[in-house]
Amino acid sequence: DHSRAIAGYAVNLGAPSALQTALVLRQAIWRKAEPGWHVCGIPAVFYTDHGSDFTSRHMEQAAADLGMRLVFSLPGQPRGRGKVERYMDMINQMFLAGLPGYAPCGTRDRAGQARLSLAELDAALGTFIVKVYNNRVHSETGKPPQGRWEAGGFLPRLSESLEQLDLLLLTVAKPRKIHPDGIRFQGLRYLDPVLAAYVGESVIIRYDPRDLAEIRVFHRGRFLDRKSVV
């Protein structure tokens, strides 16, 4: 909001979802491998509209775990969202319009005009953000977004590790009870000798909805172990 710098993005053909939002936040928060793209850190406030991908239980849990406050624009009062809309207009005018196969609204057989793969479009957008947008003088601030973000010696707040960030953003937390035959979840069973000492105890499991082969088990806030399906 202050710098107008872009911290993260994603290109995909899927419907908006909490997991897709979490993947974009993952890139936005963590340190970038690209030289010159220094924007990172856990936001103090995450300001969005009321899309289901932003108002989900998963996002509520992730925000609580990260210490990030969710703020939603009021219906009919989209104050602040104009900054995002302006950026999207610029993407259309300065970036998309110059790509091979660009087909504006009204073009017949728009799908047939495609010339780039999804991966190529993703790479091109990343280059545009890092090389052009983040380093171009912004008309309102009078400074390049990247330079404005770096000014003043700002120190971003980060997770201890990328693994910890993945745990908080990309996994879902559910309460479960440990039975003599392990932990039962979604028709699967997870068993390990370590769990024998906790039979009858309530635990929190964290799982990746894209891969249920493994869960992570926490007891009273303490990590116990990773469990694989049996």
PDB file of C-alpha atoms in Angstrom:
ATOM      1  CA  ASP A   1       0.000   0.000   0.000  1.00  0.00           C
ATOM      2  CA  HIS A   2       2.816   2.430   0.889  1.00  0.00           C
ATOM      3  CA  SER A   3       5.294   1.502  -1.830  1.00  0.00           C
ATOM      4  CA  ARG A   4       2.941   0.033  -4.498  1.00  0.00           C
ATOM      5  CA  ALA A   5       5.556  -2.711  -4.931  1.00  0.00           C
ATOM      6  CA  ILE A   6       4.311  -6.116  -6.065  1.00  0.00           C
ATOM      7  CA  ALA A   7       5.285  -8.765  -3.521  1.00  0.00           C
ATOM      8  CA  GLY A   8       3.953 -11.897  -5.210  1.00  0.00           C
ATOM      9  CA  TYR A   9       1.772 -13.237  -8.020  1.00  0.00           C
ATOM     10  CA  ALA A  10       0.447 -16.451  -9.535  1.00  0.00           C
ATOM     11  CA  VAL A  11      -0.806 -17.439 -12.972  1.00  0.00           C
ATOM     12  CA  ASN A  12      -3.225 -20.359 -13.206  1.00  0.00           C
ATOM     13  CA  LEU A  13      -6.427 -21.466 -14.896  1.00  0.00           C
ATOM     14  CA  GLY A  14      -8.150 -22.783 -11.772  1.00  0.00           C
ATOM     15  CA  ALA A  15     -11.012 -21.174  -9.908  1.00  0.00           C
ATOM     16  CA  PRO A  16     -10.040 -18.870  -7.012  1.00  0.00           C
ATOM     17  CA  SER A  17      -9.461 -20.855  -3.822  1.00  0.00           C
ATOM     18  CA  ALA A  18      -7.939 -20.451  -0.378  1.00  0.00           C
ATOM     19  CA  LEU A  19      -5.043 -22.694  -1.413  1.00  0.00           C
ATOM     20  CA  GLN A  20      -4.270 -20.584  -4.494  1.00  0.00           C
ATOM     21  CA  THR A  21      -4.300 -17.469  -2.297  1.00  0.00           C
ATOM     22  CA  ALA A  22      -1.982 -19.195   0.178  1.00  0.00           C
ATOM     23  CA  LEU A  23       0.458 -20.064  -2.619  1.00  0.00           C
ATOM     24  CA  VAL A  24       0.596 -16.415  -3.708  1.00  0.00           C
ATOM     25  CA  LEU A  25       1.137 -15.321  -0.090  1.00  0.00           C
ATOM     26  CA  ARG A  26       3.946 -17.866   0.186  1.00  0.00           C
ATOM     27  CA  GLN A  27       5.806 -16.195  -2.669  1.00  0.00           C
ATOM     28  CA  ALA A  28       4.949 -12.714  -1.417  1.00  0.00           C
ATOM     29  CA  ILE A  29       6.207 -13.408   2.101  1.00  0.00           C
ATOM     30  CA  TRP A  30       9.403 -15.374   1.489  1.00  0.00           C
ATOM     31  CA  ARG A  31      12.739 -14.068   0.204  1.00  0.00           C
ATOM     32  CA  LYS A  32      12.951 -14.041  -3.571  1.00  0.00           C
ATOM     33  CA  ALA A  33      15.566 -15.877  -5.593  1.00  0.00           C
ATOM     34  CA  GLU A  34      15.406 -13.207  -8.334  1.00  0.00           C
ATOM     35  CA  PRO A  35      18.115 -10.529  -7.926  1.00  0.00           C
ATOM     36  CA  GLY A  36      16.617  -7.109  -7.358  1.00  0.00           C
ATOM     37  CA  TRP A  37      13.254  -8.357  -6.069  1.00  0.00           C
ATOM     38  CA  HIS A  38      13.632  -7.692  -2.360  1.00  0.00           C
ATOM     39  CA  VAL A  39       9.978  -7.309  -1.405  1.00  0.00           C
ATOM     40  CA  CYS A  40       9.112  -9.869   1.258  1.00  0.00           C
ATOM     41  CA  GLY A  41       7.744 -10.287   4.777  1.00  0.00           C
ATOM     42  CA  ILE A  42       4.542 -11.159   6.609  1.00  0.00           C
ATOM     43  CA  PRO A  43       1.980  -8.364   6.142  1.00  0.00           C
ATOM     44  CA  ALA A  44       0.628  -6.711   9.271  1.00  0.00           C
ATOM     45  CA  VAL A  45      -2.712  -6.285   7.453  1.00  0.00           C
ATOM     46  CA  PHE A  46      -4.123  -8.236   4.516  1.00  0.00           C
ATOM     47  CA  TYR A  47      -6.830  -6.081   2.878  1.00  0.00           C
ATOM     48  CA  THR A  48      -9.179  -7.856   0.456  1.00  0.00           C
ATOM     49  CA  ASP A  49     -12.719  -7.996  -0.836  1.00  0.00           C
ATOM     50  CA  HIS A  50     -15.234 -10.622   0.284  1.00  0.00           C
ATOM     51  CA  GLY A  51     -14.258 -13.349  -2.180  1.00  0.00           C
ATOM     52  CA  SER A  52     -14.719 -16.871  -0.818  1.00  0.00           C
ATOM     53  CA  ASP A  53     -10.992 -17.518  -1.246  1.00  0.00           C
ATOM     54  CA  PHE A  54     -10.278 -14.686   1.234  1.00  0.00           C
ATOM     55  CA  THR A  55     -13.032 -15.344   3.766  1.00  0.00           C
ATOM     56  CA  SER A  56     -12.399 -19.081   4.207  1.00  0.00           C
ATOM     57  CA  ARG A  57     -11.614 -20.848   7.469  1.00  0.00           C
ATOM     58  CA  HIS A  58      -8.212 -21.754   6.036  1.00  0.00           C
ATOM     59  CA  MET A  59      -7.300 -18.103   5.541  1.00  0.00           C
ATOM     60  CA  GLU A  60      -8.586 -17.242   9.014  1.00  0.00           C
ATOM     61  CA  GLN A  61      -6.356 -19.936  10.518  1.00  0.00           C
ATOM     62  CA  ALA A  62      -3.335 -18.966   8.430  1.00  0.00           C
ATOM     63  CA  ALA A  63      -3.756 -15.299   9.364  1.00  0.00           C
ATOM     64  CA  ALA A  64      -4.007 -16.165  13.061  1.00  0.00           C
ATOM     65  CA  ASP A  65      -0.906 -18.370  12.882  1.00  0.00           C
ATOM     66  CA  LEU A  66       1.088 -15.699  11.036  1.00  0.00           C
ATOM     67  CA  GLY A  67      -0.085 -12.800  13.194  1.00  0.00           C
ATOM     68  CA  MET A  68      -1.655 -11.144  10.155  1.00  0.00           C
ATOM     69  CA  ARG A  69      -4.893  -9.154  10.479  1.00  0.00           C
ATOM     70  CA  LEU A  70      -7.559  -9.765   7.844  1.00  0.00           C
ATOM     71  CA  VAL A  71      -9.445  -6.617   6.824  1.00  0.00           C
ATOM     72  CA  PHE A  72     -12.282  -6.727   4.289  1.00  0.00           C
ATOM     73  CA  SER A  73     -13.565  -3.839   2.222  1.00  0.00           C
ATOM     74  CA  LEU A  74     -17.144  -2.797   2.905  1.00  0.00           C
ATOM     75  CA  PRO A  75     -19.712  -3.663   0.224  1.00  0.00           C
ATOM     76  CA  GLY A  76     -20.250  -0.587  -1.906  1.00  0.00           C
ATOM     77  CA  GLN A  77     -17.293   1.180  -0.285  1.00  0.00           C
ATOM     78  CA  PRO A  78     -14.193  -0.234  -1.997  1.00  0.00           C
ATOM     79  CA  ARG A  79     -11.764   2.297  -0.512  1.00  0.00           C
ATOM     80  CA  GLY A  80      -8.185   1.336  -1.296  1.00  0.00           C
ATOM     81  CA  ARG A  81      -9.055  -1.332  -3.843  1.00  0.00           C
ATOM     82  CA  GLY A  82      -8.542   1.206  -6.622  1.00  0.00           C
ATOM     83  CA  LYS A  83      -4.789   0.727  -6.232  1.00  0.00           C
ATOM     84  CA  VAL A  84      -5.176  -2.918  -7.188  1.00  0.00           C
ATOM     85  CA  GLU A  85      -7.592  -2.127 -10.026  1.00  0.00           C
ATOM     86  CA  ARG A  86      -5.126   0.403 -11.402  1.00  0.00           C
ATOM     87  CA  TYR A  87      -2.380  -2.188 -11.356  1.00  0.00           C
ATOM     88  CA  MET A  88      -4.573  -4.661 -13.240  1.00  0.00           C
ATOM     89  CA  ASP A  89      -5.346  -2.010 -15.875  1.00  0.00           C
ATOM     90  CA  MET A  90      -1.627  -1.403 -16.263  1.00  0.00           C
ATOM     91  CA  ILE A  91      -1.018  -5.139 -16.682  1.00  0.00           C
ATOM     92  CA  ASN A  92      -3.553  -5.186 -19.513  1.00  0.00           C
ATOM     93  CA  GLN A  93      -2.177  -2.097 -21.242  1.00  0.00           C
ATOM     94  CA  MET A  94       1.586  -2.339 -20.711  1.00  0.00           C
ATOM     95  CA  PHE A  95       2.103  -6.089 -20.524  1.00  0.00           C
ATOM     96  CA  LEU A  96      -0.638  -8.263 -21.997  1.00  0.00           C
ATOM     97  CA  ALA A  97      -1.297  -6.068 -25.023  1.00  0.00           C
ATOM     98  CA  GLY A  98       2.269  -6.586 -26.239  1.00  0.00           C
ATOM     99  CA  LEU A  99       2.359 -10.374 -25.942  1.00  0.00           C
ATOM    100  CA  PRO A 100       2.157 -12.748 -28.922  1.00  0.00           C
ATOM    101  CA  GLY A 101      -1.416 -13.931 -29.377  1.00  0.00           C
ATOM    102  CA  TYR A 102      -3.024 -11.092 -27.401  1.00  0.00           C
ATOM    103  CA  ALA A 103      -6.748 -11.071 -28.171  1.00  0.00           C
ATOM    104  CA  PRO A 104      -8.815  -8.228 -26.662  1.00  0.00           C
ATOM    105  CA  CYS A 105     -12.514  -8.551 -25.884  1.00  0.00           C
ATOM    106  CA  GLY A 106     -14.557  -8.890 -29.034  1.00  0.00           C
ATOM    107  CA  THR A 107     -11.933 -10.927 -30.891  1.00  0.00           C
ATOM    108  CA  ARG A 108     -13.402 -13.964 -32.614  1.00  0.00           C
ATOM    109  CA  ASP A 109     -12.025 -17.318 -31.507  1.00  0.00           C
ATOM    110  CA  ARG A 110      -9.960 -15.795 -28.707  1.00  0.00           C
ATOM    111  CA  ALA A 111      -8.743 -19.231 -27.555  1.00  0.00           C
ATOM    112  CA  GLY A 112      -7.480 -19.937 -31.055  1.00  0.00           C
ATOM    113  CA  GLN A 113      -5.218 -16.878 -30.875  1.00  0.00           C
ATOM    114  CA  ALA A 114      -3.122 -18.361 -28.032  1.00  0.00           C
ATOM    115  CA  ARG A 115       0.626 -18.397 -28.695  1.00  0.00           C
ATOM    116  CA  LEU A 116       2.130 -18.791 -25.227  1.00  0.00           C
ATOM    117  CA  SER A 117       2.003 -21.688 -22.800  1.00  0.00           C
ATOM    118  CA  LEU A 118       0.926 -21.033 -19.219  1.00  0.00           C
ATOM    119  CA  ALA A 119       4.546 -21.427 -18.070  1.00  0.00           C
ATOM    120  CA  GLU A 120       5.736 -18.898 -20.669  1.00  0.00           C
ATOM    121  CA  LEU A 121       3.064 -16.409 -19.611  1.00  0.00           C
ATOM    122  CA  ASP A 122       4.039 -16.904 -15.955  1.00  0.00           C
ATOM    123  CA  ALA A 123       7.724 -16.263 -16.705  1.00  0.00           C
ATOM    124  CA  ALA A 124       6.924 -13.198 -18.811  1.00  0.00           C
ATOM    125  CA  LEU A 125       4.762 -11.674 -16.071  1.00  0.00           C
ATOM    126  CA  GLY A 126       7.458 -12.293 -13.462  1.00  0.00           C
ATOM    127  CA  THR A 127      10.024 -10.525 -15.623  1.00  0.00           C
ATOM    128  CA  PHE A 128       7.667  -7.594 -16.178  1.00  0.00           C
ATOM    129  CA  ILE A 129       7.029  -7.182 -12.433  1.00  0.00           C
ATOM    130  CA  VAL A 130      10.692  -7.365 -11.426  1.00  0.00           C
ATOM    131  CA  LYS A 131      12.337  -5.538 -14.325  1.00  0.00           C
ATOM    132  CA  VAL A 132       9.674  -3.007 -15.307  1.00  0.00           C
ATOM    133  CA  TYR A 133       6.882  -2.345 -12.827  1.00  0.00           C
ATOM    134  CA  ASN A 134       8.794  -2.481  -9.531  1.00  0.00           C
ATOM    135  CA  ASN A 135      11.558  -0.272 -10.954  1.00  0.00           C
ATOM    136  CA  ARG A 136       9.421   2.245 -12.858  1.00  0.00           C
ATOM    137  CA  VAL A 137       8.730   5.633 -11.245  1.00  0.00           C
ATOM    138  CA  HIS A 138       5.196   5.600  -9.904  1.00  0.00           C
ATOM    139  CA  SER A 139       3.096   8.598 -10.918  1.00  0.00           C
ATOM    140  CA  GLU A 140       1.599   9.087  -7.428  1.00  0.00           C
ATOM    141  CA  THR A 141       4.589   8.417  -5.164  1.00  0.00           C
ATOM    142  CA  GLY A 142       7.240   9.826  -7.507  1.00  0.00           C
ATOM    143  CA  LYS A 143       9.527   6.878  -6.746  1.00  0.00           C
ATOM    144  CA  PRO A 144      10.013   3.358  -8.084  1.00  0.00           C
ATOM    145  CA  PRO A 145       8.000   0.886  -5.960  1.00  0.00           C
ATOM    146  CA  GLN A 146      11.086  -1.227  -5.183  1.00  0.00           C
ATOM    147  CA  GLY A 147      13.087   1.804  -4.060  1.00  0.00           C
ATOM    148  CA  ARG A 148      10.222   3.152  -1.940  1.00  0.00           C
ATOM    149  CA  TRP A 149       9.814  -0.250  -0.281  1.00  0.00           C
ATOM    150  CA  GLU A 150      13.534  -0.377   0.584  1.00  0.00           C
ATOM    151  CA  ALA A 151      13.730   3.220   1.879  1.00  0.00           C
ATOM    152  CA  GLY A 152      14.075   3.838   5.604  1.00  0.00           C
ATOM    153  CA  GLY A 153      15.800   0.588   6.498  1.00  0.00           C
ATOM    154  CA  PHE A 154      12.530  -1.337   6.843  1.00  0.00           C
ATOM    155  CA  LEU A 155      13.025  -4.841   8.265  1.00  0.00           C
ATOM    156  CA  PRO A 156      10.343  -7.318   7.136  1.00  0.00           C
ATOM    157  CA  ARG A 157       8.919  -9.869   9.556  1.00  0.00           C
ATOM    158  CA  LEU A 158       9.638 -13.405   8.364  1.00  0.00           C
ATOM    159  CA  SER A 159       8.985 -16.970   9.464  1.00  0.00           C
ATOM    160  CA  GLU A 160      11.912 -18.882  10.940  1.00  0.00           C
ATOM    161  CA  SER A 161      12.141 -21.050   7.833  1.00  0.00           C
ATOM    162  CA  LEU A 162      10.386 -21.766   4.557  1.00  0.00           C
ATOM    163  CA  GLU A 163       9.282 -25.103   6.014  1.00  0.00           C
ATOM    164  CA  GLN A 164       7.540 -23.322   8.878  1.00  0.00           C
ATOM    165  CA  LEU A 165       5.873 -20.917   6.456  1.00  0.00           C
ATOM    166  CA  ASP A 166       4.639 -23.844   4.358  1.00  0.00           C
ATOM    167  CA  LEU A 167       3.269 -25.471   7.489  1.00  0.00           C
ATOM    168  CA  LEU A 168       1.220 -22.400   8.391  1.00  0.00           C
ATOM    169  CA  LEU A 169       0.090 -21.420   4.898  1.00  0.00           C
ATOM    170  CA  LEU A 170      -0.293 -24.601   2.906  1.00  0.00           C
ATOM    171  CA  THR A 171      -1.586 -27.070   5.482  1.00  0.00           C
ATOM    172  CA  VAL A 172      -4.999 -27.301   7.115  1.00  0.00           C
ATOM    173  CA  ALA A 173      -5.342 -27.801  10.878  1.00  0.00           C
ATOM    174  CA  LYS A 174      -7.912 -30.270  12.251  1.00  0.00           C
ATOM    175  CA  PRO A 175      -8.502 -31.657  15.769  1.00  0.00           C
ATOM    176  CA  ARG A 176      -8.303 -35.451  16.112  1.00  0.00           C
ATOM    177  CA  LYS A 177      -8.126 -38.084  18.835  1.00  0.00           C
ATOM    178  CA  ILE A 178      -5.478 -40.799  18.941  1.00  0.00           C
ATOM    179  CA  HIS A 179      -6.962 -44.312  18.944  1.00  0.00           C
ATOM    180  CA  PRO A 180      -5.167 -47.613  19.649  1.00  0.00           C
ATOM    181  CA  ASP A 181      -4.945 -48.137  15.881  1.00  0.00           C
ATOM    182  CA  GLY A 182      -3.596 -44.629  15.226  1.00  0.00           C
ATOM    183  CA  ILE A 183      -5.219 -41.482  13.843  1.00  0.00           C
ATOM    184  CA  ARG A 184      -8.182 -41.804  11.492  1.00  0.00           C
ATOM    185  CA  PHE A 185      -8.785 -39.096   8.925  1.00  0.00           C
ATOM    186  CA  GLN A 186     -10.786 -39.015   5.684  1.00  0.00           C
ATOM    187  CA  GLY A 187     -10.992 -42.803   5.524  1.00  0.00           C
ATOM    188  CA  LEU A 188      -7.241 -43.172   6.017  1.00  0.00           C
ATOM    189  CA  ARG A 189      -5.262 -44.385   9.028  1.00  0.00           C
ATOM    190  CA  TYR A 190      -1.954 -43.005  10.283  1.00  0.00           C
ATOM    191  CA  LEU A 191       0.011 -45.164  12.721  1.00  0.00           C
ATOM    192  CA  ASP A 192       3.394 -44.874  14.421  1.00  0.00           C
ATOM    193  CA  PRO A 193       4.878 -46.313  17.661  1.00  0.00           C
ATOM    194  CA  VAL A 194       5.356 -42.748  18.958  1.00  0.00           C
ATOM    195  CA  LEU A 195       1.575 -42.343  19.152  1.00  0.00           C
ATOM    196  CA  ALA A 196       1.124 -45.266  21.565  1.00  0.00           C
ATOM    197  CA  ALA A 197       1.928 -43.028  24.553  1.00  0.00           C
ATOM    198  CA  TYR A 198      -0.861 -40.624  23.550  1.00  0.00           C
ATOM    199  CA  VAL A 199      -3.791 -43.000  23.038  1.00  0.00           C
ATOM    200  CA  GLY A 200      -6.979 -41.221  24.070  1.00  0.00           C
ATOM    201  CA  GLU A 201      -5.380 -37.776  23.846  1.00  0.00           C
ATOM    202  CA  SER A 202      -6.652 -34.997  21.595  1.00  0.00           C
ATOM    203  CA  VAL A 203      -4.157 -33.650  19.058  1.00  0.00           C
ATOM    204  CA  ILE A 204      -4.057 -31.223  16.163  1.00  0.00           C
ATOM    205  CA  ILE A 205      -3.084 -32.612  12.800  1.00  0.00           C
ATOM    206  CA  ARG A 206      -1.897 -30.515   9.869  1.00  0.00           C
ATOM    207  CA  TYR A 207      -2.208 -31.839   6.357  1.00  0.00           C
ATOM    208  CA  ASP A 208      -1.653 -30.688   2.806  1.00  0.00           C
ATOM    209  CA  PRO A 209      -5.000 -31.039   0.977  1.00  0.00           C
ATOM    210  CA  ARG A 210      -3.068 -31.785  -2.204  1.00  0.00           C
ATOM    211  CA  ASP A 211      -1.293 -34.775  -0.634  1.00  0.00           C
ATOM    212  CA  LEU A 212      -2.778 -36.832   2.207  1.00  0.00           C
ATOM    213  CA  ALA A 213       0.087 -39.339   2.241  1.00  0.00           C
ATOM    214  CA  GLU A 214       1.510 -37.601   5.321  1.00  0.00           C
ATOM    215  CA  ILE A 215       0.218 -35.565   8.246  1.00  0.00           C
ATOM    216  CA  ARG A 216       1.976 -33.691  11.033  1.00  0.00           C
ATOM    217  CA  VAL A 217       0.805 -34.206  14.600  1.00  0.00           C
ATOM    218  CA  PHE A 218       0.872 -31.610  17.407  1.00  0.00           C
ATOM    219  CA  HIS A 219       0.027 -32.237  21.060  1.00  0.00           C
ATOM    220  CA  ARG A 220      -0.668 -29.194  23.252  1.00  0.00           C
ATOM    221  CA  GLY A 221       1.213 -26.997  20.804  1.00  0.00           C
ATOM    222  CA  ARG A 222       4.245 -29.304  20.660  1.00  0.00           C
ATOM    223  CA  PHE A 223       5.209 -31.050  17.426  1.00  0.00           C
ATOM    224  CA  LEU A 224       5.196 -34.826  17.865  1.00  0.00           C
ATOM    225  CA  ASP A 225       6.013 -36.350  14.517  1.00  0.00           C
ATOM    226  CA  ARG A 226       5.134 -36.790  10.853  1.00  0.00           C
ATOM    227  CA  LYS A 227       2.858 -39.732  10.177  1.00  0.00           C
ATOM    228  CA  SER A 228       2.406 -41.584   6.918  1.00  0.00           C
ATOM    229  CA  VAL A 229      -0.750 -43.354   5.849  1.00  0.00           C
ATOM    230  CA  VAL A 230      -0.862 -47.134   6.454  1.00  0.00           C
TER     231      VAL A 230
END
